[in-house]
């Protein structure tokens, strides 16, 4: 495993739409391992591939010791809402209030290409929504609650 450099706000890669992953090879596994290690080293709870400069629909999320790897995630349903503070490893030193769904159901693939489905609530749902937005070039402050 290796640490990757985290791209900072202002770099155009953060504003582009990522491409679907079609090849599930060792390189994808290494990317996921590196992203997880990089996220932990930066004390974050999620990281998306554009944040390490790659326009691939790949994200990792870890909340309270529960670790998830998402390849080609799609939110198929959502319910409720929650408002709370968010920050981003690509936007250091800032935090804004964002409204997110309380509960989401996601279809995604794992590093081997297996198709999975999961339901996430509360902060885990917030973290997923934040990371999946990165895959469409959206940063959390685009959705910040106006003060
Ligand atoms: Co972020």
Short mmCIF file of C-alpha atoms in Angstrom, two decimals, residues 3-84:
data_model
loop_
_atom_site.label_atom_id
_atom_site.label_comp_id
_atom_site.label_asym_id
_atom_site.label_seq_id
_atom_site.Cartn_x
_atom_site.Cartn_y
_atom_site.Cartn_z
CA UNK A 3 -0.19 7.00 0.40
CA UNK A 4 -1.50 9.07 -2.50
CA UNK A 5 -1.52 12.85 -2.73
CA UNK A 6 -4.92 14.39 -2.02
CA UNK A 7 -6.03 16.86 -4.69
CA UNK A 8 -7.09 20.22 -3.29
CA UNK A 9 -10.02 22.46 -4.26
CA UNK A 10 -9.22 24.52 -7.34
CA UNK A 11 -7.87 21.52 -9.24
CA UNK A 12 -10.26 20.96 -12.20
CA UNK A 13 -10.26 17.17 -11.66
CA UNK A 14 -12.58 17.72 -8.68
CA UNK A 15 -15.21 19.24 -10.98
CA UNK A 16 -15.35 16.50 -13.61
CA UNK A 17 -17.67 13.53 -13.87
CA UNK A 18 -15.99 10.21 -13.16
CA UNK A 19 -16.26 7.21 -15.46
CA UNK A 20 -17.72 3.83 -14.57
CA UNK A 21 -15.24 1.12 -13.68
CA UNK A 22 -15.34 -1.74 -16.17
CA UNK A 23 -12.14 -3.61 -15.31
CA UNK A 24 -11.88 -5.27 -11.90
CA UNK A 25 -8.20 -6.06 -11.70
CA UNK A 26 -5.31 -5.87 -9.24
CA UNK A 27 -4.83 -2.22 -10.10
CA UNK A 28 -8.34 -1.44 -8.83
CA UNK A 29 -7.60 -3.37 -5.63
CA UNK A 30 -4.41 -1.40 -5.13
CA UNK A 31 -6.26 1.87 -5.72
CA UNK A 32 -8.82 0.94 -3.04
CA UNK A 33 -6.09 -0.09 -0.58
CA UNK A 34 -4.18 3.12 -1.21
CA UNK A 35 -7.31 5.24 -0.87
CA UNK A 36 -8.16 3.59 2.45
CA UNK A 37 -4.65 4.13 3.78
CA UNK A 38 -4.61 7.73 2.53
CA UNK A 39 -8.00 8.44 4.13
CA UNK A 40 -6.85 7.06 7.50
CA UNK A 41 -3.55 8.97 7.37
CA UNK A 42 -5.50 12.19 6.70
CA UNK A 43 -7.96 11.42 9.53
CA UNK A 44 -10.95 11.41 7.18
CA UNK A 45 -14.05 9.22 7.09
CA UNK A 46 -14.28 8.96 3.31
CA UNK A 47 -12.37 9.50 0.10
CA UNK A 48 -13.35 9.42 -3.57
CA UNK A 49 -11.06 8.60 -6.51
CA UNK A 50 -11.12 12.14 -8.01
CA UNK A 51 -9.53 13.27 -4.74
CA UNK A 52 -6.45 11.24 -5.66
CA UNK A 53 -6.64 12.52 -9.23
CA UNK A 54 -8.47 9.61 -10.89
CA UNK A 55 -11.83 10.02 -12.62
CA UNK A 56 -13.18 6.62 -11.66
CA UNK A 57 -16.44 5.86 -9.87
CA UNK A 58 -14.71 4.55 -6.76
CA UNK A 59 -15.09 5.67 -3.14
CA UNK A 60 -14.23 4.43 0.33
CA UNK A 61 -16.09 5.25 3.54
CA UNK A 62 -15.26 4.30 7.12
CA UNK A 63 -17.43 5.30 10.05
CA UNK A 64 -17.03 3.91 13.58
CA UNK A 65 -14.86 1.06 12.33
CA UNK A 66 -17.29 -0.02 9.61
CA UNK A 67 -15.40 0.11 6.33
CA UNK A 68 -17.03 0.08 2.89
CA UNK A 69 -15.62 0.07 -0.62
CA UNK A 70 -17.91 1.35 -3.37
CA UNK A 71 -17.34 0.81 -7.07
CA UNK A 72 -19.96 2.30 -9.42
CA UNK A 73 -22.34 3.25 -6.58
CA UNK A 74 -25.88 4.39 -7.40
CA UNK A 75 -28.38 5.59 -4.81
CA UNK A 76 -31.63 3.84 -5.72
CA UNK A 77 -33.77 5.19 -2.89
CA UNK A 78 -33.59 7.70 -0.11
CA UNK A 79 -35.76 8.88 2.75
CA UNK A 80 -35.85 11.41 5.54
CA UNK A 81 -33.40 14.22 5.99
CA UNK A 82 -30.65 15.36 8.31
CA UNK A 83 -28.70 18.58 8.62
CA UNK A 84 -25.17 18.68 9.96
#
